[in-house]
């Protein structure tokens, strides 16, 4: 036992020292990472005092508690290292899953500390008090999920959804993800490369998204830091040193740098032209593994292609011709398009021109504000915002459309959001949302979403009566209008008072109708909003009255991972404290699909599925 105690103490010391010595985290997980490291550091005095204690030799329950602590700290070390060394972009995309992992590790450590009988430990009073305080900290943290960064979530959604996202989205992402410099991006590309290789080249859906975001963030870094172009001279020197091409970038057939990497059914990656020749010659096997190919489809390896492009640029190697680069897309622009004199002339027309001149000037400002952030700053500083707000009540439909869209484009700049709100725009934008043309209503909804990123604006927008108008657009708008309305409603409903407003305005029935129309393309948004409304008692009651359980069970059976997760969360809210809903779910076969979800879903989905299964088991026990 004495030898076991010594090994256990040494392992605990190494783990606590290792965790305490981890470098600072620079990713979206920073707060969770820092909190866990700080709390684990505070356990050090306990282990130091126990090293000199003989009690462990005779008390098996103490040993058991320390063994549990050892296991939980190993889990903590594994999680912290994966966060610190992993892809920052992937962490941002999977922040909910990572939050759950931190929550699970916190619960493990708290459980281990609960199993250590402090009254049997030969430790000083001071250390006992400190450990009890640390234990209390872990207890408080145990049931708390980190609040999501709403701006980050929305920026990621827009970056993936919009065809030509605004550059400000990627500027904000580069700041929040700490991917500002070319060195940051090099490290990120290596982390993604390791992820791709460890997956065996499996073409997961998120890889393409990660590759796209990496390319865009690189373009953003080059645009924000044009002095990086001065590295070209150094790159020409590097070129003469003939950098060694990483093995993973070479085609296994030609051994040359790949230009168009594709994945075959065995998970191996080849240059497209080489593997195509192999297949055209009648071969049915993978050249590298000799395994029989299940099919001959070739899947583009977007992440590897992006990594190769970045490696080429960083090492002065000429980019493969079919890769292309967006790097010089703006070269020769000479900076901002902003011409203060021209903008002042447009403002004169807005203020004093006839209706036709006002319409034309608002249209020009709309286009200028869309172009770049320098223009947005310049237009706002020139005093355009109050004049555009006045034009929101213009009787001319086209002028109103130009005005609200110009304000939407200006609101992309963080500094302009406050100016727009202070100009009294919110009631007028809501009026456009109610009564404008369809284009004006869509852009009014998008503007309200943009302004609602600032928390205090959520209250003002809800109080101005925006939610009923957004629900109307959600029901009657074009596909784009419905998406804009749903995004705004979701963001506004993060504020508790707006959840109540939305429920009382009758949002639940149309959302449930959208669930029942999978071809309508709004299921993702409907489930996300219902999941957030279900956390409020009135929302839960309204959802229950719409009898959504059959469709929720079907979504859990056949939906996408995120939709299955939200459906399970809604089902859990409906079934908690409601035996009748539990019986309905059971009779619809929920138990089977929830068991499958608890094994194969996202971390949050597994947790919700497990909770509903526990409730179902209790009902079964009562019935039997």
Coordinates of C-alpha atoms in Angstrom, one line a residue:
X1 CA 0.0 0.0 0.0
X2 CA 2.9 2.4 0.9
X3 CA 4.4 1.9 -2.6
X4 CA 1.0 2.5 -4.2
X5 CA 0.6 5.7 -2.1
X6 CA 4.0 7.0 -3.3
X7 CA 3.2 6.3 -7.0
X8 CA -0.3 7.9 -6.6
X9 CA 1.2 11.0 -4.9
X10 CA 3.9 11.3 -7.6
X11 CA 1.3 11.0 -10.4
X12 CA -0.9 13.6 -8.8
X13 CA 2.0 16.0 -8.3
X14 CA 3.1 15.5 -12.0
X15 CA -0.5 16.1 -13.2
X16 CA -1.0 19.3 -11.1
X17 CA 2.4 20.7 -12.0
X18 CA 1.8 19.8 -15.7
X19 CA -1.5 21.5 -15.8
X20 CA -0.2 24.5 -13.8
X21 CA 2.6 24.9 -16.3
X22 CA 0.4 24.8 -19.4
X23 CA 0.8 27.9 -21.7
X24 CA -1.9 30.6 -21.8
X25 CA -4.8 29.7 -24.1
X26 CA -5.5 31.9 -27.0
X27 CA -8.8 30.6 -28.4
X28 CA -12.5 30.9 -27.9
X29 CA -12.2 28.4 -25.0
X30 CA -9.9 30.8 -23.1
X31 CA -12.2 31.5 -20.1
X32 CA -13.1 27.8 -19.5
X33 CA -9.4 26.8 -20.0
X34 CA -8.1 29.4 -17.5
X35 CA -10.7 28.7 -14.9
X36 CA -10.0 25.0 -14.9
X37 CA -6.2 25.5 -14.8
X38 CA -6.6 28.0 -11.9
X39 CA -8.7 25.7 -9.8
X40 CA -6.4 22.7 -10.4
X41 CA -3.4 24.8 -9.3
X42 CA -5.1 25.3 -5.9
X43 CA -5.1 21.5 -5.3
X44 CA -1.3 21.5 -5.1
X45 CA -1.0 22.1 -1.3
X46 CA -3.3 19.1 -0.6
X47 CA -0.9 16.7 -2.5
X48 CA 2.2 18.3 -0.9
X49 CA 0.8 17.8 2.6
X50 CA -0.3 14.2 1.8
X51 CA 3.1 13.2 0.7
X52 CA 4.2 13.3 4.3
X53 CA 1.0 11.6 5.6
X54 CA 0.9 8.0 6.7
X55 CA -2.9 7.9 6.8
X56 CA -3.2 6.8 3.2
X57 CA -1.5 3.5 4.1
X58 CA -4.5 2.4 6.3
X59 CA -7.5 4.2 4.9
X60 CA -8.8 2.6 1.7
X61 CA -11.5 5.2 1.2
X62 CA -8.9 7.9 1.1
X63 CA -6.9 6.0 -1.5
X64 CA -10.1 5.5 -3.5
X65 CA -10.9 9.2 -3.5
X66 CA -7.3 10.0 -4.6
X67 CA -7.5 7.4 -7.4
X68 CA -10.7 9.1 -8.7
X69 CA -8.9 12.5 -8.5
X70 CA -6.0 11.0 -10.5
X71 CA -8.3 9.8 -13.2
X72 CA -10.2 13.1 -13.4
X73 CA -7.0 15.2 -13.6
X74 CA -5.8 13.0 -16.4
X75 CA -9.0 13.8 -18.2
X76 CA -8.5 17.5 -17.5
X77 CA -4.9 17.4 -18.8
X78 CA -6.0 15.6 -22.0
X79 CA -8.8 18.2 -22.6
X80 CA -6.6 21.2 -21.9
X81 CA -3.8 20.0 -24.2
X82 CA -6.3 19.3 -27.0
X83 CA -7.8 22.8 -26.7
X84 CA -4.4 24.4 -26.5
X85 CA -2.9 22.5 -29.5
X86 CA -6.0 22.0 -31.6
X87 CA -7.6 24.1 -34.4
X88 CA -9.1 27.4 -33.2
X89 CA -11.6 27.4 -36.0
X90 CA -12.8 23.9 -35.2
X91 CA -13.2 24.9 -31.5
X92 CA -15.3 27.9 -32.6
X93 CA -17.5 25.7 -34.7
X94 CA -17.9 23.1 -31.9
X95 CA -17.9 25.4 -28.9
X96 CA -21.1 23.8 -27.5
X97 CA -19.4 20.4 -27.5
X98 CA -16.2 21.8 -25.9
X99 CA -18.2 23.6 -23.2
X100 CA -19.8 20.2 -22.4
X101 CA -16.4 18.6 -22.2
X102 CA -15.2 21.2 -19.7
X103 CA -18.4 20.7 -17.7
X104 CA -17.9 16.9 -17.7
X105 CA -14.3 17.3 -16.5
X106 CA -15.4 19.7 -13.8
X107 CA -18.1 17.3 -12.6
X108 CA -15.5 14.4 -12.6
X109 CA -13.1 16.5 -10.4
X110 CA -15.9 17.6 -8.1
X111 CA -17.1 14.0 -7.7
X112 CA -13.5 12.9 -6.9
X113 CA -13.1 15.6 -4.2
X114 CA -16.5 14.5 -2.8
X115 CA -15.1 11.0 -2.3
X116 CA -12.0 12.2 -0.3
X117 CA -12.8 12.1 3.5
X118 CA -11.0 15.3 4.6
X119 CA -11.5 14.4 8.3
X120 CA -9.2 11.4 7.9
X121 CA -6.4 13.4 6.2
X122 CA -3.3 14.4 8.1
X123 CA -3.2 17.9 6.7
X124 CA -2.9 21.4 8.3
X125 CA -6.0 23.4 9.1
X126 CA -5.0 26.1 6.5
X127 CA -4.7 23.5 3.7
X128 CA -8.0 21.9 4.8
X129 CA -9.8 25.3 4.5
X130 CA -8.2 26.0 1.1
X131 CA -9.2 22.6 -0.3
X132 CA -12.8 23.0 1.0
X133 CA -12.9 26.4 -0.8
X134 CA -11.6 24.8 -4.0
X135 CA -14.2 22.1 -3.7
X136 CA -16.9 24.7 -3.3
X137 CA -15.7 26.4 -6.5
X138 CA -15.9 23.1 -8.4
X139 CA -19.4 22.6 -7.0
X140 CA -20.5 26.0 -8.1
X141 CA -19.0 25.5 -11.6
X142 CA -20.4 22.0 -11.9
X143 CA -23.8 22.8 -13.3
X144 CA -22.9 26.0 -15.2
X145 CA -22.5 26.1 -19.0
X146 CA -20.5 29.0 -20.4
X147 CA -22.7 31.5 -22.1
X148 CA -22.1 31.5 -25.9
X149 CA -20.5 34.5 -27.6
X150 CA -23.5 35.5 -29.6
X151 CA -21.6 37.7 -32.0
X152 CA -19.2 34.9 -32.7
X153 CA -22.0 32.4 -33.3
X154 CA -23.8 34.8 -35.6
X155 CA -20.6 35.7 -37.5
X156 CA -19.8 32.1 -38.1
X157 CA -23.3 31.4 -39.3
X158 CA -23.2 34.4 -41.7
X159 CA -19.7 33.5 -42.9
X160 CA -21.0 30.0 -43.9
X161 CA -24.5 31.0 -45.1
X162 CA -24.0 34.2 -47.2
X163 CA -22.6 34.0 -50.7
X164 CA -20.3 37.0 -50.3
X165 CA -19.9 37.8 -46.6
X166 CA -18.8 41.2 -45.6
X167 CA -15.1 41.5 -44.8
X168 CA -15.9 42.9 -41.3
X169 CA -17.2 39.4 -40.4
X170 CA -13.8 37.9 -41.0
X171 CA -12.1 40.8 -39.3
X172 CA -14.1 40.2 -36.2
X173 CA -13.5 36.4 -36.5
X174 CA -9.7 37.0 -36.8
X175 CA -9.8 39.0 -33.5
X176 CA -12.0 36.6 -31.6
X177 CA -10.1 33.5 -32.8
X178 CA -6.7 35.2 -32.3
X179 CA -5.7 34.5 -35.9
X180 CA -4.4 37.9 -36.8
X181 CA -0.9 37.3 -38.1
X182 CA 0.6 35.0 -40.7
X183 CA 2.4 33.1 -37.8
X184 CA -1.0 32.6 -36.1
X185 CA -2.3 31.2 -39.4
X186 CA 0.7 28.9 -39.8
X187 CA 0.1 27.3 -36.4
X188 CA -3.6 27.0 -37.3
X189 CA -2.9 25.3 -40.6
X190 CA -0.6 22.8 -38.9
X191 CA -3.3 22.1 -36.3
X192 CA -5.8 21.5 -39.1
X193 CA -3.2 19.4 -41.0
X194 CA -2.7 17.2 -37.9
X195 CA -6.5 16.8 -37.6
X196 CA -6.9 15.8 -41.3
X197 CA -4.1 13.3 -41.0
X198 CA -5.3 11.7 -37.8
X199 CA -8.8 11.3 -39.4
X200 CA -7.3 9.3 -42.2
X201 CA -8.4 11.8 -44.7
X202 CA -12.1 11.1 -44.0
X203 CA -14.0 13.9 -45.8
X204 CA -16.0 15.2 -42.9
X205 CA -18.4 18.0 -43.7
X206 CA -16.7 20.4 -41.3
X207 CA -13.4 20.1 -43.1
X208 CA -14.6 22.0 -46.1
X209 CA -16.0 24.8 -43.8
X210 CA -12.7 25.0 -41.9
X211 CA -10.7 25.2 -45.1
X212 CA -13.0 28.0 -46.4
X213 CA -12.7 30.0 -43.2
X214 CA -8.9 29.5 -43.1
X215 CA -8.6 30.9 -46.6
X216 CA -10.8 33.9 -45.8
X217 CA -9.0 34.6 -42.5
X218 CA -5.7 34.5 -44.4
X219 CA -7.0 37.0 -47.0
X220 CA -8.2 39.2 -44.1
X221 CA -4.7 39.1 -42.5
X222 CA -3.1 40.1 -45.8
X223 CA -5.6 42.9 -46.3
X224 CA -5.2 44.3 -42.7
X225 CA -1.3 43.9 -42.8
X226 CA -0.2 44.9 -46.3
X227 CA 3.4 45.2 -44.9
X228 CA 3.4 41.4 -45.1
X229 CA 4.1 41.9 -48.8
X230 CA 7.6 43.0 -47.8
X231 CA 8.3 39.3 -47.0
X232 CA 8.3 38.6 -50.7
X233 CA 12.1 39.3 -50.8
X234 CA 12.6 36.8 -48.0
X235 CA 10.4 34.3 -49.9
X236 CA 12.6 34.5 -53.0
X237 CA 15.6 33.6 -50.8
X238 CA 13.6 30.7 -49.4
X239 CA 12.8 29.6 -52.9
X240 CA 16.5 29.1 -53.6
X241 CA 16.8 26.9 -50.6
X242 CA 14.3 24.4 -52.1
X243 CA 12.1 23.7 -49.0
X244 CA 11.4 20.0 -48.3
X245 CA 7.8 19.2 -49.3
X246 CA 6.0 17.5 -46.5
X247 CA 5.2 13.9 -47.3
X248 CA 1.5 14.4 -46.7
X249 CA 1.5 17.0 -49.5
X250 CA 3.0 14.6 -52.1
X251 CA 0.9 12.3 -54.2
X252 CA 1.7 8.7 -53.3
X253 CA 1.8 7.8 -57.0
X254 CA 3.8 10.7 -58.6
X255 CA 5.6 11.8 -55.4
X256 CA 5.0 15.4 -56.6
X257 CA 3.3 18.2 -54.8
X258 CA -0.4 17.8 -55.2
X259 CA -2.4 20.5 -57.0
X260 CA -5.9 18.9 -56.8
X261 CA -5.9 16.4 -54.0
X262 CA -8.8 13.9 -53.9
X263 CA -9.9 11.2 -51.5
X264 CA -10.7 7.6 -52.6
X265 CA -13.0 5.2 -50.7
X266 CA -10.1 3.9 -48.5
X267 CA -9.5 7.4 -47.1
X268 CA -6.2 7.8 -49.0
X269 CA -5.5 11.1 -50.9
X270 CA -4.0 11.3 -54.4
X271 CA -3.5 13.9 -57.1
X272 CA -6.7 13.8 -59.2
X273 CA -5.0 13.3 -62.6
X274 CA -2.8 10.4 -61.2
X275 CA -5.5 8.4 -59.5
X276 CA -7.8 9.0 -62.5
X277 CA -5.2 7.5 -64.8
X278 CA -4.9 4.5 -62.5
X279 CA -8.6 4.0 -62.5
X280 CA -8.9 4.5 -66.3
X281 CA -6.4 1.7 -66.7
X282 CA -8.9 -0.7 -65.1
X283 CA -7.4 -0.9 -61.6
X284 CA -10.0 -1.6 -58.8
X285 CA -7.6 -1.2 -55.8
X286 CA -6.1 1.6 -53.8
X287 CA -2.4 2.0 -55.0
X288 CA -1.1 2.7 -51.5
X289 CA -3.0 0.1 -49.4
X290 CA -3.9 -2.4 -52.1
X291 CA -7.4 -2.6 -50.6
X292 CA -10.3 -3.1 -53.0
X293 CA -12.1 0.2 -53.7
X294 CA -15.8 0.2 -52.7
X295 CA -16.5 2.7 -55.4
X296 CA -14.5 5.0 -57.8
X297 CA -15.9 8.4 -56.7
X298 CA -13.2 11.0 -56.0
X299 CA -13.9 13.4 -53.2
X300 CA -12.0 16.8 -53.2
X301 CA -9.8 17.1 -50.1
X302 CA -10.5 20.8 -49.6
X303 CA -8.6 21.2 -46.3
X304 CA -5.4 19.6 -47.7
X305 CA -5.7 21.8 -50.8
X306 CA -5.9 24.9 -48.6
X307 CA -3.0 23.8 -46.4
X308 CA -0.9 23.2 -49.5
X309 CA -1.7 26.7 -50.8
X310 CA -0.8 28.2 -47.5
X311 CA 2.5 26.2 -47.3
X312 CA 3.4 27.3 -50.8
X313 CA 2.9 31.0 -50.0
X314 CA 4.8 30.7 -46.7
X315 CA 7.7 28.9 -48.4
X316 CA 8.0 30.9 -51.6
X317 CA 6.9 28.0 -53.7
X318 CA 4.9 28.9 -56.8
X319 CA 1.3 28.0 -56.2
X320 CA -0.1 25.3 -58.4
X321 CA -1.8 26.9 -61.3
X322 CA -5.3 25.6 -60.6
X323 CA -5.2 26.8 -57.0
X324 CA -5.3 30.5 -57.7
X325 CA -5.1 33.0 -54.9
X326 CA -7.2 35.9 -53.8
X327 CA -4.3 37.7 -52.3
X328 CA -3.9 40.5 -54.9
X329 CA -7.6 40.9 -55.4
X330 CA -7.5 44.4 -54.1
X331 CA -4.1 45.4 -55.2
X332 CA -4.0 48.8 -56.9
X333 CA -7.1 50.0 -55.1
X334 CA -4.9 52.5 -53.3
X335 CA -6.9 52.3 -50.0
X336 CA -10.4 53.4 -49.4
X337 CA -13.0 54.4 -51.9
X338 CA -14.1 57.1 -49.5
X339 CA -14.2 60.5 -51.0
X340 CA -15.4 63.0 -48.3
X341 CA -16.3 65.7 -50.8
X342 CA -18.5 63.3 -52.8
X343 CA -20.2 62.0 -49.7
X344 CA -20.9 65.6 -48.5
X345 CA -22.5 66.3 -51.9
X346 CA -24.7 63.2 -51.5
X347 CA -25.7 64.3 -48.0
X348 CA -26.7 67.7 -49.4
X349 CA -29.1 65.9 -51.8
X350 CA -30.5 63.8 -48.9
X351 CA -31.2 66.9 -46.9
X352 CA -32.3 69.4 -49.5
X353 CA -32.9 67.6 -52.8
X354 CA -36.1 66.8 -54.5
X355 CA -37.6 63.3 -54.1
X356 CA -35.7 62.0 -57.2
X357 CA -32.4 63.3 -55.9
X358 CA -33.0 61.9 -52.5
X359 CA -33.7 58.5 -53.9
X360 CA -30.5 58.5 -56.1
X361 CA -28.3 59.8 -53.2
X362 CA -29.7 57.1 -50.8
X363 CA -29.0 54.5 -53.4
X364 CA -25.4 55.6 -53.9
X365 CA -24.8 55.7 -50.1
X366 CA -26.2 52.2 -49.9
X367 CA -23.6 50.9 -52.4
X368 CA -20.7 52.8 -50.9
X369 CA -21.6 51.5 -47.4
X370 CA -21.6 47.9 -48.8
X371 CA -18.2 48.2 -50.3
X372 CA -15.8 48.5 -47.3
X373 CA -15.5 49.6 -43.7
X374 CA -13.6 52.7 -44.5
X375 CA -16.6 54.0 -46.4
X376 CA -18.9 53.0 -43.5
X377 CA -16.8 55.1 -41.0
X378 CA -16.5 58.0 -43.4
X379 CA -20.3 58.1 -44.3
X380 CA -21.2 57.9 -40.6
X381 CA -18.7 60.7 -39.6
X382 CA -20.1 62.9 -42.3
X383 CA -23.5 62.8 -40.6
X384 CA -25.5 60.6 -42.9
X385 CA -27.2 58.4 -40.3
X386 CA -29.8 60.9 -39.0
X387 CA -30.7 61.9 -42.6
X388 CA -31.1 58.2 -43.6
X389 CA -33.3 57.6 -40.5
X390 CA -35.6 60.5 -41.7
X391 CA -35.9 58.8 -45.1
X392 CA -37.2 55.6 -43.5
X393 CA -40.6 57.3 -43.4
X394 CA -40.4 58.4 -47.1
X395 CA -43.6 57.8 -49.1
X396 CA -41.4 56.7 -52.0
X397 CA -40.9 52.9 -51.8
X398 CA -37.6 52.8 -53.5
X399 CA -36.1 55.6 -51.3
X400 CA -37.3 53.7 -48.2
X401 CA -35.6 50.5 -49.5
X402 CA -32.3 52.4 -50.1
X403 CA -32.4 54.1 -46.7
X404 CA -33.0 50.9 -44.7
X405 CA -30.4 48.9 -46.7
X406 CA -27.9 51.7 -46.3
X407 CA -28.4 51.6 -42.5
X408 CA -28.0 47.8 -42.6
X409 CA -24.7 48.2 -44.4
X410 CA -23.5 50.9 -42.0
X411 CA -24.5 48.9 -39.0
X412 CA -21.9 46.2 -39.9
X413 CA -19.4 48.6 -38.3
X414 CA -19.6 48.2 -34.6
X415 CA -19.1 51.9 -33.9
X416 CA -22.1 52.8 -36.1
X417 CA -24.6 50.6 -34.2
X418 CA -24.8 53.1 -31.3
X419 CA -25.1 56.1 -33.7
X420 CA -28.0 54.4 -35.5
X421 CA -29.8 53.6 -32.2
X422 CA -29.1 57.1 -30.8
X423 CA -30.6 58.6 -33.9
X424 CA -33.9 57.1 -32.9
X425 CA -33.9 54.5 -35.8
X426 CA -35.4 51.5 -34.0
X427 CA -39.1 52.5 -34.1
X428 CA -38.8 53.6 -37.7
X429 CA -37.1 50.4 -38.8
X430 CA -39.8 48.4 -37.0
X431 CA -42.4 50.5 -39.0
X432 CA -40.6 49.6 -42.2
X433 CA -40.7 46.0 -41.1
X434 CA -44.4 46.2 -40.7
X435 CA -45.4 48.3 -43.7
X436 CA -42.6 48.4 -46.3
X437 CA -42.1 46.5 -49.5
X438 CA -40.9 42.9 -49.2
X439 CA -37.3 44.0 -50.0
X440 CA -37.5 46.8 -47.3
X441 CA -39.0 44.4 -44.8
X442 CA -36.3 41.8 -45.3
X443 CA -33.5 44.3 -44.9
X444 CA -35.3 45.9 -41.9
X445 CA -35.2 42.4 -40.3
X446 CA -31.5 42.0 -41.1
X447 CA -30.8 45.5 -39.7
X448 CA -32.6 44.7 -36.4
X449 CA -30.6 41.5 -36.1
X450 CA -27.4 43.4 -36.7
X451 CA -28.3 46.0 -34.0
X452 CA -29.5 43.3 -31.6
X453 CA -25.9 42.0 -31.3
X454 CA -25.5 44.7 -28.6
X455 CA -27.4 43.3 -25.6
X456 CA -29.1 46.5 -24.5
X457 CA -30.5 46.9 -28.0
X458 CA -32.4 43.6 -27.6
X459 CA -34.6 45.2 -24.9
X460 CA -35.3 48.3 -27.0
X461 CA -36.1 46.4 -30.2
X462 CA -38.4 44.0 -28.3
X463 CA -40.1 47.0 -26.6
X464 CA -40.6 48.7 -30.0
X465 CA -42.9 45.9 -31.2
X466 CA -40.5 44.2 -33.6
X467 CA -41.3 40.7 -32.6
X468 CA -44.9 40.4 -34.0
X469 CA -43.7 42.0 -37.2
X470 CA -40.8 39.5 -37.5
X471 CA -43.3 36.7 -36.9
X472 CA -45.4 38.0 -39.7
X473 CA -42.4 38.0 -42.0
X474 CA -41.5 34.5 -40.9
X475 CA -44.9 33.4 -42.0
X476 CA -45.3 35.3 -45.2
X477 CA -41.9 36.4 -46.4
X478 CA -39.7 35.1 -49.2
X479 CA -37.3 32.3 -48.3
X480 CA -34.6 35.0 -47.7
X481 CA -37.1 37.1 -45.6
X482 CA -38.0 34.1 -43.5
X483 CA -34.3 33.4 -42.8
X484 CA -33.7 37.0 -41.8
X485 CA -36.7 37.0 -39.6
X486 CA -35.7 33.8 -37.9
X487 CA -32.2 34.9 -37.3
X488 CA -33.4 38.1 -35.7
X489 CA -36.0 36.3 -33.5
X490 CA -33.4 33.8 -32.3
X491 CA -31.0 36.6 -31.3
X492 CA -33.7 38.7 -29.6
X493 CA -35.0 35.7 -27.7
X494 CA -31.7 35.3 -25.8
X495 CA -33.2 38.1 -23.7
X496 CA -35.8 36.6 -21.3
X497 CA -38.4 39.3 -21.8
X498 CA -38.4 38.8 -25.6
X499 CA -39.0 35.1 -25.1
X500 CA -42.3 36.0 -23.4
X501 CA -43.1 38.6 -26.1
X502 CA -42.5 36.0 -28.8
X503 CA -44.6 33.3 -27.1
X504 CA -47.5 35.7 -26.4
X505 CA -47.3 37.0 -30.0
X506 CA -48.1 33.5 -31.2
X507 CA -44.7 32.4 -32.6
X508 CA -45.0 28.7 -31.6
X509 CA -47.7 27.5 -34.0
X510 CA -45.9 28.8 -37.1
X511 CA -42.6 27.4 -35.9
X512 CA -44.2 24.0 -35.5
X513 CA -45.7 24.3 -39.0
X514 CA -42.2 24.9 -40.3
X515 CA -41.1 21.7 -38.6
X516 CA -43.7 19.8 -40.4
X517 CA -42.6 21.1 -43.8
X518 CA -39.0 19.7 -44.2
X519 CA -39.0 20.9 -47.8
X520 CA -39.4 24.5 -46.7
X521 CA -35.8 24.8 -45.7
X522 CA -36.6 26.3 -42.3
X523 CA -36.3 23.3 -40.0
X524 CA -32.9 24.3 -38.6
X525 CA -34.0 27.8 -37.6
X526 CA -37.4 26.6 -36.2
X527 CA -35.8 24.0 -34.0
X528 CA -33.1 26.5 -32.7
X529 CA -35.8 29.0 -31.8
X530 CA -38.1 26.4 -30.1
X531 CA -35.1 25.1 -28.1
X532 CA -34.4 28.5 -26.7
X533 CA -38.2 29.2 -26.0
X534 CA -38.6 25.8 -24.3
X535 CA -36.3 27.0 -21.5
X536 CA -39.0 29.4 -20.3
X537 CA -42.2 28.1 -18.6
X538 CA -44.6 30.0 -20.9
X539 CA -42.7 28.8 -24.0
X540 CA -42.7 25.2 -22.8
X541 CA -46.5 25.4 -22.2
X542 CA -47.2 26.9 -25.7
X543 CA -45.0 24.4 -27.4
X544 CA -46.7 21.5 -25.6
X545 CA -50.1 22.8 -26.8
X546 CA -49.0 22.5 -30.4
X547 CA -48.4 18.7 -30.0
X548 CA -44.9 18.7 -31.5
X549 CA -43.8 15.4 -30.0
X550 CA -44.4 13.2 -33.1
X551 CA -42.3 15.5 -35.3
X552 CA -39.6 15.8 -32.6
X553 CA -39.2 12.0 -32.3
X554 CA -39.0 11.9 -36.1
X555 CA -36.3 14.6 -36.2
X556 CA -34.3 12.7 -33.5
X557 CA -34.6 9.6 -35.7
X558 CA -33.6 11.1 -39.1
X559 CA -32.4 14.7 -38.6
X560 CA -28.9 16.3 -38.9
X561 CA -26.7 16.2 -35.7
X562 CA -27.6 19.8 -34.6
X563 CA -31.3 19.3 -35.3
X564 CA -31.4 16.0 -33.4
X565 CA -29.7 17.8 -30.5
X566 CA -32.2 20.7 -30.5
X567 CA -35.1 18.2 -30.8
X568 CA -33.9 16.2 -27.8
X569 CA -33.5 19.4 -25.8
X570 CA -37.1 20.5 -26.6
X571 CA -38.4 17.0 -25.8
X572 CA -36.5 17.0 -22.5
X573 CA -38.1 20.4 -21.5
X574 CA -41.6 19.1 -22.5
X575 CA -41.2 15.8 -20.6
X576 CA -39.7 17.2 -17.4
X577 CA -42.5 17.1 -14.9
X578 CA -45.1 16.0 -17.4
X579 CA -46.1 12.3 -17.3
X580 CA -48.6 12.7 -20.1
X581 CA -45.9 13.9 -22.6
X582 CA -43.6 11.2 -21.4
X583 CA -46.2 8.6 -22.2
X584 CA -46.9 10.1 -25.7
X585 CA -43.2 10.0 -26.4
X586 CA -42.9 6.4 -25.2
X587 CA -45.8 5.3 -27.3
X588 CA -44.2 6.9 -30.4
X589 CA -41.1 4.8 -30.0
X590 CA -38.9 7.6 -28.5
X591 CA -37.0 5.2 -26.3
X592 CA -35.3 3.4 -29.2
X593 CA -34.3 6.6 -31.0
X594 CA -33.0 8.2 -27.8
X595 CA -30.9 5.2 -27.0
X596 CA -29.3 5.5 -30.5
X597 CA -28.8 9.3 -29.9
X598 CA -27.2 8.8 -26.5
X599 CA -24.6 6.6 -28.2
X600 CA -24.0 8.6 -31.5
X601 CA -25.2 12.2 -31.0
X602 CA -23.2 15.3 -30.1
X603 CA -22.2 15.6 -26.4
X604 CA -25.2 17.8 -25.6
X605 CA -27.5 15.5 -27.5
X606 CA -26.2 12.5 -25.6
X607 CA -26.8 14.3 -22.3
X608 CA -30.4 15.4 -23.2
X609 CA -31.2 11.9 -24.6
X610 CA -29.9 10.3 -21.4
X611 CA -32.0 12.6 -19.2
X612 CA -35.2 11.8 -21.2
X613 CA -34.4 8.1 -21.1
X614 CA -34.2 8.3 -17.2
X615 CA -37.6 10.0 -17.1
X616 CA -39.1 7.2 -19.4
X617 CA -37.6 4.5 -17.2
X618 CA -39.3 6.1 -14.2
X619 CA -42.7 6.1 -16.0
X620 CA -42.2 2.5 -17.0
X621 CA -41.5 1.6 -13.4
X622 CA -44.6 3.3 -12.1
X623 CA -46.8 1.7 -14.8
X624 CA -45.5 -1.7 -14.1

